[in-house]
Coordinates of C-alpha atoms and ligand atoms in Angstrom, one line a residue:
M1 CA -82.2 160.0 -74.3
A2 CA -80.2 163.2 -74.9
L3 CA -76.8 162.8 -73.9
Y4 CA -77.2 165.7 -71.2
E5 CA -79.9 163.5 -69.5
A6 CA -77.6 160.5 -68.9
S7 CA -76.1 160.0 -65.5
A8 CA -72.1 159.6 -65.3
T9 CA -72.6 156.0 -64.8
Q10 CA -74.6 155.6 -68.3
L11 CA -72.3 157.6 -70.2
L12 CA -69.3 155.7 -68.8
S13 CA -71.1 152.7 -70.1
Q14 CA -71.9 154.3 -73.7
L15 CA -68.1 155.6 -73.8
E16 CA -66.5 152.4 -73.2
S17 CA -68.7 150.6 -76.0
G18 CA -67.7 153.3 -78.3
E19 CA -71.3 154.5 -78.9
V20 CA -70.1 158.1 -78.2
T21 CA -67.2 159.9 -77.6
S22 CA -66.1 162.3 -74.7
V23 CA -65.9 165.0 -77.1
E24 CA -69.5 164.5 -77.8
V25 CA -70.5 164.1 -74.3
T26 CA -68.6 167.2 -73.4
Q27 CA -70.1 169.2 -76.4
A28 CA -73.5 168.5 -75.3
C29 CA -72.7 169.6 -71.9
L30 CA -71.3 172.8 -73.3
D31 CA -74.3 173.5 -75.5
R32 CA -76.9 172.6 -72.7
I33 CA -74.6 175.5 -70.6
R34 CA -74.8 178.1 -73.4
E35 CA -78.5 177.5 -74.0
H36 CA -79.7 177.9 -70.2
D37 CA -77.2 179.1 -68.0
G38 CA -78.2 182.8 -69.0
A39 CA -81.2 182.1 -67.1
V40 CA -79.9 180.0 -64.1
G41 CA -76.5 181.4 -63.8
A42 CA -74.9 178.4 -62.0
F43 CA -71.3 179.0 -63.7
L44 CA -69.0 181.7 -63.2
K45 CA -66.5 180.7 -65.8
V46 CA -66.9 178.0 -68.5
M47 CA -63.7 176.3 -69.8
D48 CA -64.6 175.4 -73.2
E49 CA -61.5 174.9 -74.9
K50 CA -59.5 173.1 -72.2
A51 CA -62.7 170.8 -71.6
L52 CA -62.9 169.9 -75.2
A53 CA -59.0 169.4 -75.3
K54 CA -59.1 167.2 -72.3
A55 CA -62.1 165.2 -73.8
A56 CA -60.2 164.8 -77.1
E57 CA -57.1 163.4 -75.1
V58 CA -59.2 160.8 -73.3
D59 CA -61.0 159.7 -76.5
R60 CA -57.4 159.3 -78.0
K61 CA -56.3 157.1 -74.8
R62 CA -59.4 155.1 -75.0
K63 CA -58.7 154.5 -78.8
A64 CA -55.2 153.6 -78.2
G65 CA -56.2 151.1 -75.2
E66 CA -54.2 153.1 -72.5
D67 CA -55.1 152.7 -68.9
L68 CA -58.1 155.1 -68.2
G69 CA -59.3 156.7 -64.7
L70 CA -62.5 156.1 -62.9
L71 CA -64.5 159.0 -64.8
A72 CA -62.7 158.8 -68.1
G73 CA -64.5 161.4 -70.4
V74 CA -67.1 162.4 -67.9
P75 CA -67.7 166.1 -67.6
V76 CA -67.6 167.6 -64.3
A77 CA -68.3 171.0 -62.7
V78 CA -66.1 172.5 -59.6
K79 CA -67.2 175.0 -56.9
D80 CA -65.1 177.9 -57.3
L81 CA -63.2 177.9 -54.1
L82 CA -61.1 174.8 -55.2
C83 CA -58.0 176.0 -56.4
T84 CA -57.3 175.1 -59.9
E85 CA -53.8 176.1 -61.2
G86 CA -53.6 178.7 -63.8
E87 CA -57.5 179.5 -63.6
V88 CA -59.1 182.2 -61.8
T89 CA -60.3 180.8 -58.2
T90 CA -62.7 183.5 -57.1
C91 CA -64.7 182.2 -53.9
A92 CA -67.4 184.1 -55.3
S93 CA -65.6 187.2 -53.8
K94 CA -64.1 191.0 -55.2
M95 CA -61.1 189.8 -52.7
L96 CA -60.2 187.0 -55.3
E97 CA -61.7 188.2 -58.4
N98 CA -58.3 188.2 -60.0
F99 CA -56.7 185.4 -58.1
V100 CA -54.9 182.8 -60.4
P101 CA -53.6 180.0 -57.9
P102 CA -50.1 178.4 -58.5
Y103 CA -51.1 175.1 -58.0
S104 CA -54.1 172.7 -58.0
S105 CA -56.2 171.4 -54.9
T106 CA -55.7 167.6 -54.3
V107 CA -59.2 167.1 -55.1
I108 CA -58.9 168.7 -58.7
K109 CA -55.6 166.8 -59.3
K110 CA -57.3 163.6 -58.6
L111 CA -60.2 164.2 -61.0
E112 CA -57.6 164.9 -63.6
A113 CA -55.7 161.8 -62.8
A114 CA -59.6 160.0 -63.0
D115 CA -59.4 161.4 -66.5
A116 CA -62.7 163.8 -65.7
V117 CA -63.2 166.5 -68.0
I118 CA -63.8 169.9 -65.8
V119 CA -66.1 172.0 -67.7
G120 CA -66.5 175.2 -65.5
K121 CA -66.5 176.6 -62.0
T122 CA -69.6 177.1 -60.3
N123 CA -71.2 179.9 -58.4
M124 CA -71.7 180.1 -54.5
D125 CA -72.0 182.6 -51.6
E126 CA -69.0 184.3 -50.9
F127 CA -66.3 182.3 -49.0
A128 CA -69.3 179.6 -48.9
M129 CA -71.1 182.0 -46.2
G130 CA -74.7 181.8 -46.9
G131 CA -77.6 179.4 -47.8
S132 CA -79.0 180.9 -50.9
T133 CA -75.9 181.8 -53.2
E134 CA -77.3 185.6 -53.2
N135 CA -73.9 186.4 -51.0
S136 CA -72.0 185.9 -54.2
A137 CA -70.2 189.2 -55.2
L138 CA -69.9 188.1 -58.7
G139 CA -73.5 187.0 -60.0
K140 CA -76.9 185.7 -59.3
T141 CA -77.9 181.8 -59.6
R142 CA -81.3 180.9 -60.0
N143 CA -83.5 177.6 -58.9
P144 CA -84.1 175.7 -62.1
W145 CA -87.5 174.6 -60.9
N146 CA -88.5 178.0 -60.6
T147 CA -86.0 181.3 -61.4
D148 CA -87.8 183.3 -58.9
L149 CA -86.3 181.2 -56.1
V150 CA -83.2 180.4 -54.7
P151 CA -80.9 177.5 -55.5
G152 CA -80.0 177.3 -51.8
G153 CA -76.2 177.7 -50.6
S154 CA -73.6 177.9 -50.5
S155 CA -72.9 175.5 -53.3
G156 CA -75.7 176.9 -55.3
G157 CA -74.2 176.8 -58.7
A158 CA -73.3 173.3 -58.1
A159 CA -76.5 172.2 -57.5
A160 CA -78.2 174.2 -59.9
C161 CA -76.2 173.0 -63.0
L162 CA -76.9 169.4 -62.0
A163 CA -80.8 170.0 -61.7
A164 CA -80.6 171.8 -65.2
Q165 CA -78.9 168.6 -66.7
M166 CA -75.6 170.9 -67.5
V167 CA -73.5 168.1 -66.0
P168 CA -73.8 164.9 -64.5
L169 CA -71.1 165.3 -61.4
S170 CA -70.5 168.4 -59.6
I171 CA -68.3 169.2 -56.6
G172 CA -69.7 170.9 -53.7
T173 CA -68.3 171.9 -50.1
D174 CA -70.2 171.7 -46.9
T175 CA -69.3 173.6 -43.5
G176 CA -72.6 173.7 -42.0
G177 CA -74.8 172.4 -44.9
S178 CA -73.8 173.8 -48.1
I179 CA -73.9 170.6 -50.0
R180 CA -77.0 169.0 -48.7
Q181 CA -79.6 172.2 -48.2
P182 CA -79.0 173.2 -52.2
A183 CA -79.3 169.6 -53.4
S184 CA -82.3 169.3 -51.3
F185 CA -83.7 172.7 -52.9
C186 CA -82.6 171.5 -56.4
G187 CA -83.7 167.9 -55.9
V188 CA -80.3 166.3 -56.5
V189 CA -78.2 164.0 -54.4
G190 CA -75.1 165.7 -52.1
L191 CA -73.2 164.0 -49.6
K192 CA -70.9 165.4 -47.1
P193 CA -68.4 162.7 -46.2
T194 CA -66.7 162.3 -42.8
Y195 CA -64.4 165.0 -41.8
G196 CA -61.0 163.8 -43.0
R197 CA -62.3 161.6 -45.8
V198 CA -61.7 164.1 -48.6
S199 CA -58.5 166.0 -48.7
R200 CA -59.0 169.8 -47.9
F201 CA -55.4 170.6 -49.5
G202 CA -56.0 173.7 -52.0
L203 CA -59.6 174.5 -50.7
I204 CA -59.6 178.1 -49.9
A205 CA -60.6 177.8 -46.0
F206 CA -63.9 179.0 -44.5
A207 CA -63.7 177.2 -41.0
S208 CA -61.3 174.5 -40.9
S209 CA -62.6 172.0 -38.3
L210 CA -65.8 171.7 -40.1
D211 CA -65.1 172.1 -43.8
Q212 CA -65.6 168.9 -46.2
I213 CA -65.4 168.6 -50.0
G214 CA -68.1 166.2 -51.3
P215 CA -69.9 164.8 -54.4
M216 CA -73.1 165.9 -56.0
A217 CA -74.9 164.2 -58.5
R218 CA -78.4 163.0 -59.6
T219 CA -78.0 159.5 -58.4
A220 CA -76.9 157.6 -55.5
E221 CA -74.7 155.2 -57.9
D222 CA -72.9 158.3 -59.7
T223 CA -72.6 160.0 -55.9
A224 CA -70.6 157.0 -54.9
L225 CA -68.5 156.8 -58.1
F226 CA -67.6 160.4 -57.8
L227 CA -66.7 160.0 -54.0
E228 CA -64.4 157.1 -54.9
A229 CA -62.5 159.4 -57.2
M230 CA -62.0 162.1 -54.9
A231 CA -61.5 160.5 -51.4
G232 CA -58.4 159.0 -49.8
H233 CA -55.7 160.0 -47.3
D234 CA -53.3 162.8 -48.5
P235 CA -50.3 163.7 -46.4
Q236 CA -50.6 167.4 -47.7
D237 CA -53.7 167.8 -45.3
S238 CA -52.9 166.9 -41.8
T239 CA -56.4 166.0 -40.8
S240 CA -56.8 163.8 -43.7
A241 CA -58.0 160.3 -42.3
N242 CA -55.3 157.6 -43.1
V243 CA -57.5 154.9 -43.4
A244 CA -58.3 152.9 -46.8
C245 CA -60.9 154.2 -48.8
P246 CA -63.9 151.9 -49.6
L247 CA -64.8 151.2 -53.2
F248 CA -68.2 152.8 -53.0
S249 CA -69.3 152.1 -56.5
K250 CA -69.0 148.4 -56.1
T251 CA -71.0 148.1 -52.9
V252 CA -73.5 150.9 -53.7
D253 CA -76.2 148.4 -55.1
Q254 CA -76.2 145.9 -52.2
P255 CA -79.3 146.4 -49.8
L256 CA -78.9 146.9 -46.3
E257 CA -80.6 144.1 -44.4
G258 CA -82.3 144.7 -40.9
L259 CA -81.6 148.6 -41.3
R260 CA -82.4 150.4 -38.1
I261 CA -83.8 154.1 -38.8
G262 CA -83.7 156.6 -36.1
L263 CA -86.1 159.3 -36.1
V264 CA -85.1 162.4 -34.0
K265 CA -87.8 163.6 -32.3
E266 CA -86.5 167.2 -31.8
H267 CA -86.5 167.2 -35.7
F268 CA -90.1 167.4 -36.2
G269 CA -91.4 170.4 -34.1
E270 CA -91.3 174.1 -34.7
G271 CA -90.2 175.6 -37.7
L272 CA -90.7 172.3 -40.1
D273 CA -92.8 173.1 -43.3
S274 CA -95.8 170.7 -43.1
E275 CA -95.3 169.5 -46.8
V276 CA -91.7 168.8 -46.1
E277 CA -92.7 166.7 -43.1
K278 CA -95.2 165.0 -45.0
S279 CA -92.4 163.8 -47.7
V280 CA -90.2 162.9 -45.3
R281 CA -92.5 160.8 -43.3
E282 CA -93.5 158.9 -46.5
A283 CA -90.1 158.0 -47.4
V284 CA -89.6 156.7 -43.9
A285 CA -92.3 154.3 -44.9
V286 CA -90.8 153.5 -48.1
Y287 CA -87.9 152.3 -46.0
E288 CA -90.2 150.3 -43.6
K289 CA -91.9 148.5 -46.5
L290 CA -88.4 147.6 -47.4
G291 CA -87.8 146.0 -44.2
A292 CA -86.5 149.0 -42.0
K293 CA -87.2 149.1 -38.5
V294 CA -88.1 152.5 -37.2
V295 CA -86.6 153.6 -33.8
D296 CA -87.2 156.7 -31.9
I297 CA -84.8 158.7 -30.9
S298 CA -83.6 162.0 -29.2
L299 CA -80.6 164.2 -29.8
P300 CA -80.8 166.5 -26.7
H301 CA -78.2 168.9 -27.6
N302 CA -79.3 169.4 -31.2
K303 CA -81.0 172.6 -30.1
Y304 CA -77.8 174.0 -29.5
G305 CA -76.4 173.3 -32.8
I306 CA -77.2 176.6 -34.7
A307 CA -76.0 178.6 -31.7
T308 CA -72.7 176.3 -31.5
Y309 CA -72.0 176.7 -35.1
Y310 CA -72.4 180.2 -35.4
I311 CA -69.7 180.7 -32.6
I312 CA -67.2 178.2 -33.9
A313 CA -67.6 178.7 -38.0
P314 CA -67.1 182.8 -37.5
S315 CA -64.3 182.2 -35.0
E316 CA -62.4 180.0 -37.6
A317 CA -63.4 182.4 -40.6
S318 CA -62.1 185.3 -38.9
S319 CA -58.7 183.7 -38.5
N320 CA -58.9 182.2 -41.9
L321 CA -59.7 185.3 -43.7
A322 CA -56.9 187.6 -41.8
R323 CA -54.6 186.5 -44.8
F324 CA -56.6 188.5 -47.5
D325 CA -55.3 191.7 -46.6
G326 CA -54.0 193.4 -50.1
A327 CA -50.4 192.2 -49.3
H328 CA -50.5 188.7 -48.6
Y329 CA -53.5 187.7 -50.6
G330 CA -56.5 189.5 -52.4
H331 CA -57.5 192.8 -53.5
R332 CA -55.6 195.4 -53.0
C333 CA -57.0 199.2 -52.9
D334 CA -55.8 201.8 -55.4
E335 CA -53.0 203.2 -53.4
A336 CA -52.5 206.5 -54.9
T337 CA -56.1 207.5 -54.0
M338 CA -55.6 206.2 -50.6
L339 CA -52.4 208.0 -49.9
E340 CA -54.1 211.0 -51.1
E341 CA -56.9 210.7 -48.8
L342 CA -54.7 209.8 -45.9
Q343 CA -52.9 213.4 -46.6
K344 CA -55.9 215.4 -46.8
E345 CA -57.2 213.9 -43.2
K346 CA -53.5 214.8 -41.9
E347 CA -54.3 218.5 -43.2
A348 CA -57.5 218.4 -41.9
F349 CA -56.2 217.6 -38.5
E350 CA -53.1 219.9 -38.6
A351 CA -55.7 222.8 -39.4
A352 CA -57.8 222.0 -36.4
G353 CA -54.8 221.6 -34.2
D354 CA -56.1 218.0 -33.3
E355 CA -53.2 216.1 -31.8
L356 CA -55.1 213.2 -30.8
G357 CA -56.4 212.8 -34.0
L358 CA -53.2 213.2 -35.5
K359 CA -51.8 210.6 -33.2
R360 CA -54.6 208.3 -34.2
M361 CA -54.4 208.2 -37.6
D362 CA -53.5 204.9 -39.6
T363 CA -50.3 204.4 -41.2
P364 CA -50.2 204.0 -44.9
L365 CA -49.7 200.4 -44.2
I366 CA -52.6 200.1 -41.8
R367 CA -54.8 201.9 -44.1
M368 CA -54.0 199.7 -46.9
Y369 CA -55.1 196.7 -45.2
R370 CA -58.1 198.1 -43.8
Q371 CA -59.4 199.7 -47.3
S372 CA -58.5 196.4 -49.3
R373 CA -60.5 194.5 -46.8
A374 CA -63.4 197.1 -46.7
E375 CA -63.5 197.0 -50.6
G376 CA -62.8 193.2 -51.1
F377 CA -65.3 191.5 -48.5
G378 CA -69.2 191.6 -49.0
P379 CA -71.5 192.2 -45.9
E380 CA -72.1 188.8 -44.8
V381 CA -68.3 187.9 -44.7
K382 CA -67.5 191.3 -42.7
R383 CA -70.5 190.1 -40.2
R384 CA -68.8 186.8 -40.0
I385 CA -65.3 188.2 -39.5
M386 CA -66.7 190.5 -36.7
L387 CA -68.6 188.1 -34.8
G388 CA -65.8 185.7 -34.8
T389 CA -63.3 188.4 -33.8
Y390 CA -65.5 189.3 -30.9
T391 CA -66.0 185.5 -29.7
L392 CA -62.1 184.8 -30.0
S393 CA -61.1 188.4 -28.2
A394 CA -59.8 188.2 -24.6
G395 CA -62.4 188.4 -22.1
Y396 CA -65.3 186.6 -24.3
Y397 CA -63.3 183.6 -25.5
D398 CA -64.2 181.4 -22.5
A399 CA -67.6 182.9 -22.6
F400 CA -68.3 182.0 -26.3
Y401 CA -65.6 180.0 -28.0
L402 CA -64.6 177.5 -25.2
K403 CA -68.3 177.0 -24.3
A404 CA -69.0 176.4 -27.9
L405 CA -66.4 173.6 -28.2
K406 CA -68.1 172.2 -25.1
V407 CA -71.4 172.0 -26.7
R408 CA -69.6 170.7 -29.7
R409 CA -68.5 167.8 -27.4
L410 CA -72.0 167.1 -26.1
I411 CA -73.3 167.2 -29.7
R412 CA -71.1 164.4 -30.7
E413 CA -71.8 162.3 -27.6
D414 CA -75.4 162.5 -28.4
Y415 CA -74.8 160.9 -31.8
D416 CA -72.3 158.3 -30.4
K417 CA -75.2 157.3 -27.7
A418 CA -77.7 157.3 -30.8
F419 CA -75.7 155.2 -33.2
K420 CA -75.7 152.5 -30.6
A421 CA -79.6 152.1 -31.2
V422 CA -79.7 152.8 -34.7
D423 CA -77.6 152.5 -38.3
V424 CA -78.8 155.9 -39.8
I425 CA -80.7 158.8 -38.7
V426 CA -83.4 160.2 -41.1
G427 CA -85.0 163.3 -41.2
P428 CA -85.7 166.5 -43.2
T429 CA -82.5 168.1 -45.0
A430 CA -83.8 171.7 -44.7
P431 CA -87.1 173.1 -42.8
N432 CA -88.5 174.3 -45.9
P433 CA -88.2 174.1 -49.6
A434 CA -86.6 176.6 -51.9
F435 CA -87.7 179.8 -51.0
A436 CA -88.0 183.3 -53.0
A437 CA -85.0 185.4 -54.0
G438 CA -84.5 188.4 -51.7
S439 CA -86.9 187.1 -49.2
K440 CA -84.2 186.4 -46.4
T441 CA -81.3 188.7 -47.5
N442 CA -82.2 191.2 -44.8
D443 CA -82.6 188.6 -42.0
P444 CA -79.3 186.9 -41.2
L445 CA -81.0 184.9 -38.4
A446 CA -83.7 183.4 -40.7
M447 CA -81.1 182.4 -43.3
Y448 CA -79.0 180.7 -40.5
L449 CA -82.1 178.8 -39.5
E450 CA -81.9 177.2 -42.9
D451 CA -79.1 174.9 -41.4
L452 CA -81.1 173.7 -38.5
Y453 CA -80.9 170.2 -39.4
T454 CA -77.6 170.1 -41.1
V455 CA -74.9 171.9 -38.7
T456 CA -74.7 169.1 -36.2
A457 CA -73.1 166.6 -38.7
N458 CA -70.3 169.1 -39.4
L459 CA -70.0 169.6 -35.7
A460 CA -69.8 165.8 -35.2
G461 CA -67.5 165.3 -38.2
I462 CA -69.9 162.7 -39.4
P463 CA -71.1 161.9 -42.7
A464 CA -74.3 163.0 -44.2
I465 CA -76.5 163.0 -47.2
S466 CA -79.7 164.4 -48.8
I467 CA -81.5 162.6 -51.7
P468 CA -84.7 163.6 -53.4
C469 CA -87.7 162.3 -51.7
G470 CA -90.8 164.0 -52.7
M471 CA -92.3 167.2 -54.3
T472 CA -94.2 170.0 -52.6
S473 CA -98.0 171.2 -54.0
G474 CA -96.2 173.9 -55.7
G475 CA -93.9 171.4 -57.6
L476 CA -90.6 171.9 -55.5
P477 CA -88.1 169.2 -54.5
V478 CA -87.8 168.0 -50.8
G479 CA -84.5 166.6 -49.6
L480 CA -84.3 163.6 -47.1
H481 CA -81.3 163.9 -44.7
M482 CA -79.5 160.8 -43.7
Q483 CA -76.6 160.5 -41.3
A484 CA -74.4 158.0 -40.4
P485 CA -71.5 157.2 -37.8
A486 CA -67.6 158.4 -39.0
L487 CA -66.4 156.7 -42.2
E488 CA -69.9 155.0 -42.9
E489 CA -70.4 156.7 -46.1
D490 CA -71.2 153.4 -47.6
R491 CA -74.1 152.9 -45.5
L492 CA -75.5 156.3 -46.5
L493 CA -74.9 155.4 -50.3
R494 CA -76.6 151.9 -50.2
A495 CA -79.6 153.7 -48.4
A496 CA -79.9 156.0 -51.1
Y497 CA -79.7 153.5 -53.6
M498 CA -82.3 151.2 -52.1
F499 CA -84.5 154.3 -51.9
Q500 CA -84.1 155.6 -55.7
K501 CA -84.7 151.8 -57.0
E502 CA -88.1 152.0 -55.2
T503 CA -89.1 155.6 -56.3
A504 CA -88.6 158.2 -59.0
W505 CA -88.2 161.4 -57.0
H506 CA -84.7 161.8 -58.3
A507 CA -85.5 161.0 -61.9
K508 CA -87.5 164.2 -61.8
T509 CA -86.3 167.3 -63.8
P510 CA -87.4 170.8 -64.2
S511 CA -88.7 172.1 -67.4
L512 CA -86.3 175.0 -68.4
Ligands
LIG1 N1 -75.3 178.2 -44.5 C1 -74.2 177.9 -43.7 C2 -73.6 179.1 -43.6 O1 -73.6 180.1 -44.0 C3 -73.2 176.8 -44.1 C4 -72.4 177.5 -45.1 C5 -71.8 176.1 -45.6 O2 -71.8 175.0 -45.3 N2 -70.5 176.6 -46.2 O3 -72.3 179.4 -42.8

């Protein structure tokens, strides 16, 4: 087996036995990236030198018998919205194209403490808004299974680099499905933890009550190990759960006895691709063979998930993104040209004797904000800011935002009720397999429907995972979505492991 094919768990045992060094492993990943990322476009930045230096340092520590972290010497990719001290962090936006954070996010610090080797930063939809990575202002990412197709999004680069075997571990973030949908499109594993399980300190916020950072990998075991390395209480994030973090990697291989699986009747209706449905039903049959009991359940408010999410997420985004104004943060327009244009406008109003026009003119400061934001943000981000500003404005707040919060509560209560009867809820991750690049870019609503099955877990704050569970006749991966009650990631990982022991979907790889 080539080094790039190995899982993190396999690499760790080879590193521990001295069979390979971290420098060799890291170099294998860097070579793989150099060879194939031209076609895939998963990375916005590759940090060759830093990665090799870290790998050499870990090798030295290992040789000297020093204490080593959980991921000692294993290459990891990071979505480019996690602050990395001294390294550009762009959110795939022109707004932050040159932003170098003065500090690292908690998750990055934890990975460094775990002795992981960070090899690069991955492409994404701008500010994590989107489901195809086509909203990136800085590059295109394609699906390694077929480069005419999108990898999903917003963690499209994160999923694509795993599928293309460029790294064994990759960090994503999920506000409404951005870890799980790309995992499903690329045939890898992606877990959105419980809200509060992983610190958001140093994550550039999209919608703060929904955002979660989570692990992506090719196997359940690796996902468990990776989550263990990044999770845990952090006093710097006031929403971080102050609970002990289980050792996920120690329990992942323990099968779940008497598992009760909930099938949501609302999940199998209109809009679901028939081949996706077939794979999901076959996966459920695998669990039945393993002794699980299937229970039909209903989540009656699920149908309001998309509407609720697309009010709450843009509302929070409009508030979070207010800081990018060219003064506090972000791209600033060219001031000399801006002032010249403002002067010309003034002269035109004066020549026309337009008093009102003169009165309504921007001050230079307001014009600087306005123009910097107009230049820095892409169309989808602007759409969200406008939507969110509208739903939060006086007169509409009650009708939209407040109502959405009430529906959010009902969605959560549906889950509370369902989890009295079942242990996990199982269904499709996305309504369809990967789609053609460009096919949904002019239809935002079609793009929003990608999140049909995933947004409710974010609204309820519960953990959810996507694992590969089949292939379409066209050779594209299908993802199985599993949801569990808050703080029960362990249950999802064990269920995923059980499935992977029985099947080989996760071992399939695209030929590049
Ligand atoms: N596709 C969803 C959106 O565009 C989810 C994004 C995410 O989870 N970051 O908002």
